[in-house]
Short mmCIF file of C-alpha atoms in Angstrom, two decimals:
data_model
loop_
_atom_site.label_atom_id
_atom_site.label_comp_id
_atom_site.label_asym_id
_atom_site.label_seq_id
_atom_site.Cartn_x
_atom_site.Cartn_y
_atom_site.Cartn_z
CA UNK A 94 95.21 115.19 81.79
CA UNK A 95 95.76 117.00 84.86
CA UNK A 96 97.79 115.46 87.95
CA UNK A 97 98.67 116.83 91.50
CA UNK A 98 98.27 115.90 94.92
CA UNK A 99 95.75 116.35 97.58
CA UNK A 100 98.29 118.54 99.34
CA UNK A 101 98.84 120.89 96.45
CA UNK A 102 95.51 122.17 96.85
CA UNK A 103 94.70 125.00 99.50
CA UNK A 104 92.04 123.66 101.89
CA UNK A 105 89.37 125.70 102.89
CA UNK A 106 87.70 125.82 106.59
CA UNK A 107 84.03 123.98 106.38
CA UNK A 108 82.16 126.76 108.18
CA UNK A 109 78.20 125.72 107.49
CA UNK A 110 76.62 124.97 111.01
CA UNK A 111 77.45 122.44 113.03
CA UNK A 112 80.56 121.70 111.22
CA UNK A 113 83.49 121.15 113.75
CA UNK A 114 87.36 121.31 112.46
CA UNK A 115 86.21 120.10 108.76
CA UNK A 116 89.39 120.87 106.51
CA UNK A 117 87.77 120.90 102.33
CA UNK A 118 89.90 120.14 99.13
CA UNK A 119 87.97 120.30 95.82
CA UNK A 120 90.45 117.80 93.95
CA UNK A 121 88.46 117.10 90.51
CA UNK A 122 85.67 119.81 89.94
CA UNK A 123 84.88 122.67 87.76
CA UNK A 124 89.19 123.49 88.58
CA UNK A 125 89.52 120.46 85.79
CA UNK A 126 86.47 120.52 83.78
CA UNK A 127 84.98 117.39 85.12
CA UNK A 128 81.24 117.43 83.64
CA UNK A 129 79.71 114.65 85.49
CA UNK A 130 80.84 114.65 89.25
CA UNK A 131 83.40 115.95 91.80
CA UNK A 132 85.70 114.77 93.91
CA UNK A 133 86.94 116.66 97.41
CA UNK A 134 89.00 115.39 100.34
CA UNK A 135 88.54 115.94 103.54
CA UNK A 136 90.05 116.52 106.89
CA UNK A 137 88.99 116.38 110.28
CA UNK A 138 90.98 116.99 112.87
CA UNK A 139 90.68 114.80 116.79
CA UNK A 140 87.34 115.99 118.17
CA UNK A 141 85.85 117.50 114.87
CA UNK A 142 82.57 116.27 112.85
CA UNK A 143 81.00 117.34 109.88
CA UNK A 144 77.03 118.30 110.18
CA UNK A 145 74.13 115.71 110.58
CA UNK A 146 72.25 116.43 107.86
CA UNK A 147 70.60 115.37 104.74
CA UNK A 148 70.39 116.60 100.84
CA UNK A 149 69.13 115.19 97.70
CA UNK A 150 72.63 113.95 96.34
CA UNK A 151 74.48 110.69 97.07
CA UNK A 152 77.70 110.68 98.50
CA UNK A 153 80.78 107.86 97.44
CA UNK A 154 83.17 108.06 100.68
CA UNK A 155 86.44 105.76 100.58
CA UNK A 156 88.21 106.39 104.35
CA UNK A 157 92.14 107.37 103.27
CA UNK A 158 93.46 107.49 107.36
CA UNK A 159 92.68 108.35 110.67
CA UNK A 160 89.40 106.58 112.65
CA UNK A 161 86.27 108.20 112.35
CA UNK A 162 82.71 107.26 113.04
CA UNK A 163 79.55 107.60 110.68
CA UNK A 164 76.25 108.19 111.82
CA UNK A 165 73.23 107.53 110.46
CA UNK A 166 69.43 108.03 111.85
CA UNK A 167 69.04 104.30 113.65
CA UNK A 168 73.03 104.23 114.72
CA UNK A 169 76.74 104.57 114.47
CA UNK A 170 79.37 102.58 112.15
CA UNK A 171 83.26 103.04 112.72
CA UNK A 172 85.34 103.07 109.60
CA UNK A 173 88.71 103.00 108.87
CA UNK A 174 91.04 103.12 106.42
CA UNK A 175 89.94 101.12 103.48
CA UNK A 176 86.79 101.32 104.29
CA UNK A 177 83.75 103.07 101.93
CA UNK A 178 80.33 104.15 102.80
CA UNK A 179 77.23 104.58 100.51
CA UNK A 180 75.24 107.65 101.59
CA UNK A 181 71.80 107.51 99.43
CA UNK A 182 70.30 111.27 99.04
CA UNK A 183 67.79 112.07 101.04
CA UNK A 184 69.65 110.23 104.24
CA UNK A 185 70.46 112.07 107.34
CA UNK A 186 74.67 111.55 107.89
CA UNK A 187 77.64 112.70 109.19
CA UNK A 188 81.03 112.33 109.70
CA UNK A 189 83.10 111.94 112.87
CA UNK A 190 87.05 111.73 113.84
CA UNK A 191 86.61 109.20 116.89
CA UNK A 192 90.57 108.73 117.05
CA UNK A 193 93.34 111.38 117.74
CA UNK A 194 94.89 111.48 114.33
CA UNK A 195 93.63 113.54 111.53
CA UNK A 196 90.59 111.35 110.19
CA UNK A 197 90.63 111.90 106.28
CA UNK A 198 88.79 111.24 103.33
CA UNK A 199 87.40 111.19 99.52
CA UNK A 200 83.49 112.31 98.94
CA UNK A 201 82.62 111.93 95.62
CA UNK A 202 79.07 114.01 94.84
CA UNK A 203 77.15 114.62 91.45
CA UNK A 204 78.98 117.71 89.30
CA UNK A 205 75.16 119.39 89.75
CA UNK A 206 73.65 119.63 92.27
CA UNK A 207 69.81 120.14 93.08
CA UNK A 208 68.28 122.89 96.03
CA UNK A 209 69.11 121.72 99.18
CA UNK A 210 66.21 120.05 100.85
CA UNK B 61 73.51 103.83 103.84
CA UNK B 62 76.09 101.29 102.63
CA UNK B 63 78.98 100.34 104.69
CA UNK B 64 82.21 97.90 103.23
CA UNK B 65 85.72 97.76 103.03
CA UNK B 66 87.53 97.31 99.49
CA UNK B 67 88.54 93.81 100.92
CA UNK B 68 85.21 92.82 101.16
CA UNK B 69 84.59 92.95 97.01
CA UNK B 70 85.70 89.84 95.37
CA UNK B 71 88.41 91.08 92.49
CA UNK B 72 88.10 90.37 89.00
CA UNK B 73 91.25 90.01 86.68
CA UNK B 74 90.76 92.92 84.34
CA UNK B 75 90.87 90.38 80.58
CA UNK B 76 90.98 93.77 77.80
CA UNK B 77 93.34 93.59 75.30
CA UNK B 78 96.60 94.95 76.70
CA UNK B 79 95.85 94.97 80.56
CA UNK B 80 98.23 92.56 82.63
CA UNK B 81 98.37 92.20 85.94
CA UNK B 82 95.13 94.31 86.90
CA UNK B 83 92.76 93.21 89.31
CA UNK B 84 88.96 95.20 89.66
CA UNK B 85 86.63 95.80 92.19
CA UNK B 86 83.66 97.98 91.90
CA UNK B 87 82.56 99.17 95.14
CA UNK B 88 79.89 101.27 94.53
CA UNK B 89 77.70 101.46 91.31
CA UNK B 90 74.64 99.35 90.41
CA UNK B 91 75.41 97.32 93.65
CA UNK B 92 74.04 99.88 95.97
CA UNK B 93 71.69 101.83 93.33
CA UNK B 94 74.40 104.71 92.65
CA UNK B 95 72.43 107.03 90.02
CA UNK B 96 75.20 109.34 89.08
CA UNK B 97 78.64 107.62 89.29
CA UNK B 98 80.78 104.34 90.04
CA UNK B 99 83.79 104.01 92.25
CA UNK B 100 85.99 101.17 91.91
CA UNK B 101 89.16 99.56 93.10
CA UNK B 102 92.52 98.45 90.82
CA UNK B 103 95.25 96.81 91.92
CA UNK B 104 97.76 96.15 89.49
CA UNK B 105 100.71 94.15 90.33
CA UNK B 106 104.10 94.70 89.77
CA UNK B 107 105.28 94.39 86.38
CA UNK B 108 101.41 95.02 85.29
CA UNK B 109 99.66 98.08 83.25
CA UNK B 110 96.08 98.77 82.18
CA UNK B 111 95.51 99.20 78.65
CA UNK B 112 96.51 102.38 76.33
CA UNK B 113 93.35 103.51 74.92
CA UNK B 114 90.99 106.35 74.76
CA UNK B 115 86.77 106.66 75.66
CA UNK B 116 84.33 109.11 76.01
CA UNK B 117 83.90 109.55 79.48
CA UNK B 118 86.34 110.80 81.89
CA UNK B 119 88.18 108.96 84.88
CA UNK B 120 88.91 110.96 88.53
CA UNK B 121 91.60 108.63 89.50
CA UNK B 122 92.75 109.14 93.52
CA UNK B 123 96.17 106.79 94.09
CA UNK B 124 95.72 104.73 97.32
CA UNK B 125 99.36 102.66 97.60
CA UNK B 126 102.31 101.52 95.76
CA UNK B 127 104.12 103.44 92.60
CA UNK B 128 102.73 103.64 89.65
CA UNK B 129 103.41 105.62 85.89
CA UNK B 130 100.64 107.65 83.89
CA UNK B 131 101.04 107.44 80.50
CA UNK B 132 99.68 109.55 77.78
CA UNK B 133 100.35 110.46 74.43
CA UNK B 134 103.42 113.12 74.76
CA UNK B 135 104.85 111.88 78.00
CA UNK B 136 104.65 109.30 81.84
CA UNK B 137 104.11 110.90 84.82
CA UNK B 138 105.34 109.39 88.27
CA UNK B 139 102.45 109.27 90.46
CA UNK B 140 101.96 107.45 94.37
CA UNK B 141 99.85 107.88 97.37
CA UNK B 142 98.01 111.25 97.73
CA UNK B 143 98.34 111.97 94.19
CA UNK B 144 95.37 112.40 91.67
CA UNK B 145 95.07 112.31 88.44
CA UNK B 146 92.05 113.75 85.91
CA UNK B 147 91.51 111.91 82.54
CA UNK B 148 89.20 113.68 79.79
CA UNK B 149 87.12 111.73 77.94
CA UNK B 150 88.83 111.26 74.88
CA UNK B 151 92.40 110.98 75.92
CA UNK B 152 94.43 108.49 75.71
CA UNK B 153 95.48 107.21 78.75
CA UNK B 154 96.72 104.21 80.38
CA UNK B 155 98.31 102.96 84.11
CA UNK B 156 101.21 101.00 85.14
CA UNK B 157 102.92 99.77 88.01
CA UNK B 158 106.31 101.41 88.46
CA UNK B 159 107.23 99.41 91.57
CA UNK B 160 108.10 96.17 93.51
CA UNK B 161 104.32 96.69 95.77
CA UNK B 162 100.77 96.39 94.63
CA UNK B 163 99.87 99.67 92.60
CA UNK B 164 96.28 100.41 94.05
CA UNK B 165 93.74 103.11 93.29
CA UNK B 166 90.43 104.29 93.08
CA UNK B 167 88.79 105.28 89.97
CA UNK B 168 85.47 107.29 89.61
CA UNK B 169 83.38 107.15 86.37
CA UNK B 170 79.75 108.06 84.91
CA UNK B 171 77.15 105.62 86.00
CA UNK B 172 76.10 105.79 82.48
CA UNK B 173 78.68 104.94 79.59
CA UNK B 174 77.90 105.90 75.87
CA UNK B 175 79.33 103.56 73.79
CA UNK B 176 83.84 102.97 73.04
CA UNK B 177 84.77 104.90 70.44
#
């Protein structure tokens, strides 16, 4: 068993383009073993976004704080916290802070993971 | 692209052997086609604990609210908001609330679960 929190971890500076202020925590990975999937946390700070894009792999979000704003191909959805969002693979995303707090959350992806698309 | 809030999921008293108290919503699995993994919700009220026992798949447990004690075999942990917590398959593990306030938390597992040992 292996227990910490998110702060323990160092985060690391989401740099692939189009990324905007995107703070990364691995939580549950290959740090612990975990053969099937992965959990990371993330941060965004007021004004920041993660890319639109799409990949093969499904994502399991859960919304911890902060306001942000999901967007999909047809639209926009505001979440909060408490809130989860089902991201198929293959479906163009991504993830905006729409508030001026730090908007955080879990994203839960497969352990492998195929080319990107 | 599937959009909720844990709310919105209709808990289900948690009847194993040994659990009191523990209420379960599964927010995404087979409800919105999830191939690799299953997120869902506990709350376990005060006074309440999920069952010792052991399986062969592991848990990536992410604390949401409340207070709440890991137990395994050679010791409890203290856990609350922000902390996480990585079970092996295998291990012996079990959850209980520590407080006066709902113990919540999200729990990750394999989509696909080979049989209890």
């Amino acid at each position: 068993m292996h227990t910490a929190k998110w702060s323990d971890i160092e985060g690391k500076a989401v740099t692939d383009p189009g990324a905007e202020g995107v703070t990364i925590r691995v939580l549950m990975g290959d740090n612990v073993g975990a053969p099937t999937f992965t959990m990371r946390h993330f941060e965004i700070a007021p004004g920041g976004r993660t890319p639109f894009h799409a990949h093969a792999w499904e994502h399991e979000v859960y919304i911890l704080s902060g306001r942000g704003k999901v967007r999909q191909k047809d639209g926009e959805r505001e979440v909060g916290p408490g809130s989860f969002v089902y991201v198929p693979g293959d479906e163009e995303h991504n993830f905006a802070n729409a508030g001026d707090t730090p908007f955080t959350f879990l994203c839960v992806i497969p352990a492998s993971l195929p080319c990107i698309k």
